C-alpha positions as semicolon CSV with decimal commas, in nm:
position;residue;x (nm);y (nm);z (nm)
1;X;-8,066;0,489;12,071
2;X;-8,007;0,141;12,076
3;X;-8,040;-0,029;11,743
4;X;-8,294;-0,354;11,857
5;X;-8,311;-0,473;11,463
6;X;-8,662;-0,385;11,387
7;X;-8,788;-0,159;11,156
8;X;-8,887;0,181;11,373
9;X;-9,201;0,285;11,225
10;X;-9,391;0,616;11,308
11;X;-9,775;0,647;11,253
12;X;-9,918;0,977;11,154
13;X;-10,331;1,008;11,179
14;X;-10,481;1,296;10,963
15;X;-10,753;1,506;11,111
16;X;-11,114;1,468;11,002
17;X;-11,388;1,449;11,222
18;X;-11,607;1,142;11,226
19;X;-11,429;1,009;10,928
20;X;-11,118;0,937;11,189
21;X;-11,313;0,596;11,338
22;X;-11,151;0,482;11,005
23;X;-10,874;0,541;11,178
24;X;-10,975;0,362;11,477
25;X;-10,986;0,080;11,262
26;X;-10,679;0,077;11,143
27;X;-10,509;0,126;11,433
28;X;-10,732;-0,193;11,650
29;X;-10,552;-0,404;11,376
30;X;-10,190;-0,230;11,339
31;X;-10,140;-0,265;11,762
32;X;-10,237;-0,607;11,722
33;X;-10,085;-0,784;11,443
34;X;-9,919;-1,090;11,418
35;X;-9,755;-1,026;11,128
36;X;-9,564;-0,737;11,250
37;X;-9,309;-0,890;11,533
38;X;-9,041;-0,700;11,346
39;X;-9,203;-0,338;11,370
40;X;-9,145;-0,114;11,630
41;X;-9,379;0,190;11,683
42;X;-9,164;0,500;11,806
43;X;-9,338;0,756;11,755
44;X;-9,723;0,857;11,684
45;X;-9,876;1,189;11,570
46;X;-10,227;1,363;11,500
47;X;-10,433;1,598;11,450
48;X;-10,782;1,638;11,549
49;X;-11,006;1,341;11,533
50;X;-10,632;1,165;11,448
51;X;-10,499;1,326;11,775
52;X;-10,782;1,112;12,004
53;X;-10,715;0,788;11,793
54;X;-10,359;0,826;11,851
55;X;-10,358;0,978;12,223
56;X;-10,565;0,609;12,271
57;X;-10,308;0,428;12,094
58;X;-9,987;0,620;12,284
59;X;-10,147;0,530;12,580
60;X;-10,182;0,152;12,510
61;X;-9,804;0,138;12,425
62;X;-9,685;0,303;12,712
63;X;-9,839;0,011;12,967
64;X;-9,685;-0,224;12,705
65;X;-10,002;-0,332;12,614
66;X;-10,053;-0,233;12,243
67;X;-10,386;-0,504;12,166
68;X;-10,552;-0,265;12,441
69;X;-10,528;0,015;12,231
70;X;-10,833;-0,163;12,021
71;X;-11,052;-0,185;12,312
72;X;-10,978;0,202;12,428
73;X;-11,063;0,293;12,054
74;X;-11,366;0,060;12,039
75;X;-11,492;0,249;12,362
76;X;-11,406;0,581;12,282
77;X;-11,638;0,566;11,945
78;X;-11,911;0,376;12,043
79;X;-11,936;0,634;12,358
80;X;-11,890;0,912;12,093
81;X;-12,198;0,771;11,877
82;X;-12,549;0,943;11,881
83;X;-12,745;0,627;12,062
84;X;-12,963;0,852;12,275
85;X;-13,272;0,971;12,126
86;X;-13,167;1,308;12,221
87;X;-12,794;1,252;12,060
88;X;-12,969;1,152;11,758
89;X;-13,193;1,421;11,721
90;X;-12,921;1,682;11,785
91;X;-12,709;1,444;11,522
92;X;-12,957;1,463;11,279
93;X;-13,007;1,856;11,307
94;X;-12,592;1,956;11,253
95;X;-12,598;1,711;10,969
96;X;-12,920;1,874;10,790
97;X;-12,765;2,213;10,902
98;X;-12,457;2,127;10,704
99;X;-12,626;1,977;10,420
100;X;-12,876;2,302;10,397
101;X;-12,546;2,553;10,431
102;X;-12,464;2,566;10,084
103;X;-12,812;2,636;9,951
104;X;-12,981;2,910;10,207
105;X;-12,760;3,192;10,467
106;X;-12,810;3,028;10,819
107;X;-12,761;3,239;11,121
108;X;-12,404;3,237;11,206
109;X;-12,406;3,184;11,634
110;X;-12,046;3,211;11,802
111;X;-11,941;2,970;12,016
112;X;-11,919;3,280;12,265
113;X;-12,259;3,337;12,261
114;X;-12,363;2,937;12,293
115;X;-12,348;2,761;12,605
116;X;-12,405;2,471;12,436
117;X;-11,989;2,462;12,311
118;X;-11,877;2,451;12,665
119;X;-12,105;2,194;12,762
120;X;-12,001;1,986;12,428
121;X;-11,581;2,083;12,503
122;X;-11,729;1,960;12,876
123;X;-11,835;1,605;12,761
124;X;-11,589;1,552;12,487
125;X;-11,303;1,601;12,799
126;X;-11,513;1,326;13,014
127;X;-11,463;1,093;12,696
128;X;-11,146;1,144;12,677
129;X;-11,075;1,079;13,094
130;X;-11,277;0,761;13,101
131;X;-11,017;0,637;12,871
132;X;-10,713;0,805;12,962
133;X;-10,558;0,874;13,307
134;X;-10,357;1,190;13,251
135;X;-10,199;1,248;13,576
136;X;-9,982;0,934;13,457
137;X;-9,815;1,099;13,210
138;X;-9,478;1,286;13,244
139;X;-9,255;1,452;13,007
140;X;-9,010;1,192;12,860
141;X;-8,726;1,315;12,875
142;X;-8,508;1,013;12,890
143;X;-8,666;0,914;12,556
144;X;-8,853;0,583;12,698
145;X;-9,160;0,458;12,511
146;X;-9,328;0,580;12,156
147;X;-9,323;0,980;12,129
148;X;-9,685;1,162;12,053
149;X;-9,712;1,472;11,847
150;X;-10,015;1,689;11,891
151;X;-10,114;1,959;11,668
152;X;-10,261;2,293;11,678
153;X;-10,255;2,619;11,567
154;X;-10,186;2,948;11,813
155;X;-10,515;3,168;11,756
156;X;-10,320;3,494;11,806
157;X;-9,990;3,444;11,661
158;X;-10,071;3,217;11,405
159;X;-9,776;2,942;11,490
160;X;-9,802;2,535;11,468
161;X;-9,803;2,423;11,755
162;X;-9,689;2,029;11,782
163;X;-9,694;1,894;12,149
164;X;-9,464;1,701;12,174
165;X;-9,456;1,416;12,496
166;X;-9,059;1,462;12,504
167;X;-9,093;1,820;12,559
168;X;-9,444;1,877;12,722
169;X;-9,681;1,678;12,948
170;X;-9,943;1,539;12,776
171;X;-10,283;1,656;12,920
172;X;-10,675;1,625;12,790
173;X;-10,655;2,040;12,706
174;X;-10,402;1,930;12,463
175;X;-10,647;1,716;12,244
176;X;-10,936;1,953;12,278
177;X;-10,681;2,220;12,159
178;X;-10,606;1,984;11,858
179;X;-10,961;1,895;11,833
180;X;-11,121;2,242;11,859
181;X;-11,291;2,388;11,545
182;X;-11,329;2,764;11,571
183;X;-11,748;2,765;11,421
184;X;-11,808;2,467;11,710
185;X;-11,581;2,518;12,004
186;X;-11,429;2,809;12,213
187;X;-11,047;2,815;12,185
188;X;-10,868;2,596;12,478
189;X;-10,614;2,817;12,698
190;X;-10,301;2,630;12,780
191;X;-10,023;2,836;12,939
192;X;-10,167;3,147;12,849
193;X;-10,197;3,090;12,460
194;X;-10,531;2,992;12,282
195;X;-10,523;2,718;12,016
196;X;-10,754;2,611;11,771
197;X;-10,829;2,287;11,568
198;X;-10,482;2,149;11,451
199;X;-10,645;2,076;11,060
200;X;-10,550;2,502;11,026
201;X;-10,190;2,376;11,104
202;X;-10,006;2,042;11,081
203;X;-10,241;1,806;10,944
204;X;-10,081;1,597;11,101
205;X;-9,746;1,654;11,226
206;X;-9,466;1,474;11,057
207;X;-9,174;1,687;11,048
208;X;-9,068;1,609;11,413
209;X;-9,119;1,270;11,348
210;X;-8,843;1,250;11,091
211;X;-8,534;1,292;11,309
212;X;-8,681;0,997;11,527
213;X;-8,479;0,794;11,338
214;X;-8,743;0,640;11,196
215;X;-8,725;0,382;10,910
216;X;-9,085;0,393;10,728
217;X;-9,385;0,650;10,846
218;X;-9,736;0,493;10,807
219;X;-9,984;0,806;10,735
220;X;-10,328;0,750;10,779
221;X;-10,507;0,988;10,541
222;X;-10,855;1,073;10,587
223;X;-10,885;1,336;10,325
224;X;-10,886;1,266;9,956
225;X;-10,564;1,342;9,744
226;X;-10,725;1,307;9,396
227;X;-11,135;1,339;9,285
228;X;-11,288;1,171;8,987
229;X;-11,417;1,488;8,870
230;X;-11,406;1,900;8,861
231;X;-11,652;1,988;9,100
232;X;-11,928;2,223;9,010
233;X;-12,244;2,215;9,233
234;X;-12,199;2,428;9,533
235;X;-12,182;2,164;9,779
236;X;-11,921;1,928;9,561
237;X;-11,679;2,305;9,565
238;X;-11,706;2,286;9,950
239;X;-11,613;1,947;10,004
240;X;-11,336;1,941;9,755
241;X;-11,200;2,290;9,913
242;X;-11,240;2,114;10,289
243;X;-11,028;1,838;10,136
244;X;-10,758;2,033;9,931
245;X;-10,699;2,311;10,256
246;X;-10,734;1,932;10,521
247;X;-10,411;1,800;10,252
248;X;-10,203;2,145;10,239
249;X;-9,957;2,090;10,505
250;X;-9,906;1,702;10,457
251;X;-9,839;1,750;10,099
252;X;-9,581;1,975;10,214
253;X;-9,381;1,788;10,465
254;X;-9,406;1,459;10,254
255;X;-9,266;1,669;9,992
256;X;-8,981;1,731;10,262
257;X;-8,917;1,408;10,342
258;X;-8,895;1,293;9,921
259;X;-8,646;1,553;9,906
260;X;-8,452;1,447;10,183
261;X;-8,412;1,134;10,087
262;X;-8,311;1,190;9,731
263;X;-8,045;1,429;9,907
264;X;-7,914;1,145;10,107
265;X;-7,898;0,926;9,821
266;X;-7,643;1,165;9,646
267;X;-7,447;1,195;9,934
268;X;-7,565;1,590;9,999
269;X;-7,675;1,531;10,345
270;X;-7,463;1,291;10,580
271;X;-7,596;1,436;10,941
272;X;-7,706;1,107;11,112
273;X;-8,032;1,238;11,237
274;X;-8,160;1,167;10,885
275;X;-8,213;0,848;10,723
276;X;-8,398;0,747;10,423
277;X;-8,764;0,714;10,514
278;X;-9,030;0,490;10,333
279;X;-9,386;0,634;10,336
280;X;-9,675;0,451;10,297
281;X;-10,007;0,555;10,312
282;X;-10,369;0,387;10,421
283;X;-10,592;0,594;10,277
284;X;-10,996;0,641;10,299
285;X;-11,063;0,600;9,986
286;X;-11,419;0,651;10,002
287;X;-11,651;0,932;9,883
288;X;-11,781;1,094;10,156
289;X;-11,825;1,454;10,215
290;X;-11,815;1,697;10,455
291;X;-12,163;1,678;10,592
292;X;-12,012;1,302;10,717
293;X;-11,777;1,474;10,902
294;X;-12,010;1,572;11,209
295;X;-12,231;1,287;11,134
296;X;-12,187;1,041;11,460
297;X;-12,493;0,757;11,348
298;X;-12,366;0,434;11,522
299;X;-12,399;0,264;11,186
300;X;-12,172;0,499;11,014
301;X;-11,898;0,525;11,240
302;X;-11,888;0,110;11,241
303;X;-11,915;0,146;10,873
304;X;-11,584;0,361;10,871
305;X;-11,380;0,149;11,154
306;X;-11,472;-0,217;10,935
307;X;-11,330;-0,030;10,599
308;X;-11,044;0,040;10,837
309;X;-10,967;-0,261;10,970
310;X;-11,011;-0,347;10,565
311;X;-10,744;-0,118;10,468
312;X;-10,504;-0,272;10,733
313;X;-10,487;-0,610;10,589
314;X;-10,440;-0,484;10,244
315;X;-10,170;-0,255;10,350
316;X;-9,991;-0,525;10,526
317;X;-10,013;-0,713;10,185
318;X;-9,889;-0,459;9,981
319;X;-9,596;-0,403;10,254
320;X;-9,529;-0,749;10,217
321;X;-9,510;-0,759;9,883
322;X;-9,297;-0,437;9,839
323;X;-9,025;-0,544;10,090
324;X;-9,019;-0,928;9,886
325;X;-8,958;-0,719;9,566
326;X;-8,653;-0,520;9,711
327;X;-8,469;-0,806;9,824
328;X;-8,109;-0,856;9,713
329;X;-8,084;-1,090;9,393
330;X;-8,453;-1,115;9,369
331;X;-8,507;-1,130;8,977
332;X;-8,819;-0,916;9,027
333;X;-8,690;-0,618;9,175
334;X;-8,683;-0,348;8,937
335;X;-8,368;-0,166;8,747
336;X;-8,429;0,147;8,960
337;X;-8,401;-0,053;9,242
């Protein structure tokens, strides 16, 4: 690849339901910043909720357009917002379902045996195609434009699956595969195998990312790392177990990538593919619980994409701040550095 002298940067969204219009936010302001001319994003995955935000965002970059990106997201979540009175009142039902789950046994229903999923996988595609035109899209083989990794999980065999737009055409079935959790949604059937929600595999993808030759990965974490407290009501043991199993794979693969690079610092791996990678993280710090998850109230999901768009600037900051501190003969830069 040709070396252009900016920093190649790959954004990975975490999975989470309603909580990703934080990441909506972030993203409106990352496409469009001023303050990053020298950033160039190559590569974007997600999972879930993360997969939409950063289908929307792919797409944007690949007409060369990335400040459309925040209109496609600002569309895409205010059509995904219970504004109807009907919307709302089926809103406000899965919430108090959710919220009553821990306390009494509801009657399990399979998405088999309610037509209401495949009118709901139905609607969520026709979101997705009043944003997106898919028939666009080709496989990139010549390795033009910002890769996007999508992930799911195989039903039957139990592999990852990352889609990757170098290898595989990107199509809507894709994102409802990434997007499609097994109590809500039938599985999605693409070439013969059935996926599930991505969250059950790479959440998100970041290993194929890596030998992108990328010089910093953004990750865009929805779920909590760390909690204030040991949980003990019933509900606080859910929502700490949704965020723990939402975390497993990420902490894994940034694992990977801390041991890589402390490999090539000692000279034990030289294969070009790999260079050191700087991670940083903008995280949704907030407490919020599961319940919030499926909750799709206008006010909430503007709520989450403002605290986004928050983050953003203080990310940028901190960025800023970091890269000052490394420089050559700057007397502030530390003795590890």
């Amino acid at each position: 690849m040709t070396d252009t002298g900016r920093t190649r940067v790959a954004v990975a969204c975490q999975g989470g339901g309603s909580h990703t219009a934080f990441t909506a936010g972030v993203l409106k302001r990352l496409l469009g910043a001023d303050e990053l001319a020298g950033v160039e994003v190559v590569g974007l995955s997600g999972t879930s909720g993360g997969a939409v935000c950063a289908l929307l965002a792919w797409s944007a970059l690949l007409e060369d357009d990335p400040a459309s990106a925040g209109r496609l997201l600002e569309d895409f979540w205010a059509d995904n917002s219970a504004t109807t009175p009907l919307e709302q009142l089926v809103n406000s039902w899965v919430v108090w379902a959710a919220r009553l789950e821990h306390m009494v046994v509801l009657p399990a229903v399979s998405p088999y045996d309610n037509f209401g999923s495949v009118q709901a996988l139905q609607e969520f595609r026709a979101m997705l195609e009043r944003r997106v035109d898919f028939k666009r899209f080709a496989v990139q083989t010549d390795g033009s434009g910002p890769m996007l990794l999508i992930g799911a999980v195989d039903v039957r065999s139990g592999e990852f699956k990352a889609f990757n737009s170098r290898r595989d055409r990107i199509t809507a079935d894709m994102i409802l595969a990434s997007a499609a959790i097994p109590n809500l949604f039938r599985s999605v059937q693409i070439d013969g195998a059935s996926y599930w929600d991505g969250l059950f595999s790479q959440n998100p993808p970041i290993h194929d990312l890596m030998v992108h030759e990328i010089d910093e990965l953004w990750l865009i974490q929805i779920n909590a790392s760390a909690c204030a407290k040991v949980p003990t009501e019933t509900h606080e043991i859910l929502d700490r177990r949704n965020e723990l199993a939402g975390n497993l794979s990420m902490v894994q693969e940034l694992a990977f990538i801390e041991a890589i690079n402390r490999a090539i610092a000692r000279g034990a791996i030289v294969d070009p593919k790999y260079r050191p990678i700087q991670v940083g993280r903008i995280a949704l710090d907030r407490e919020l619980n599961y319940r919030s998850k499926l909750d799709r109230r206008p006010e909430l999901l503007e709520q989450l994409r403002e605290y986004g768009r928050t983050k953003w600037r203080g990310f940028v900051k901190e960025r800023e701040s970091r890269k000052y501190a490394t420089l050559p003969g700057n007397p502030h830069r530390s003795a590890a550095e």
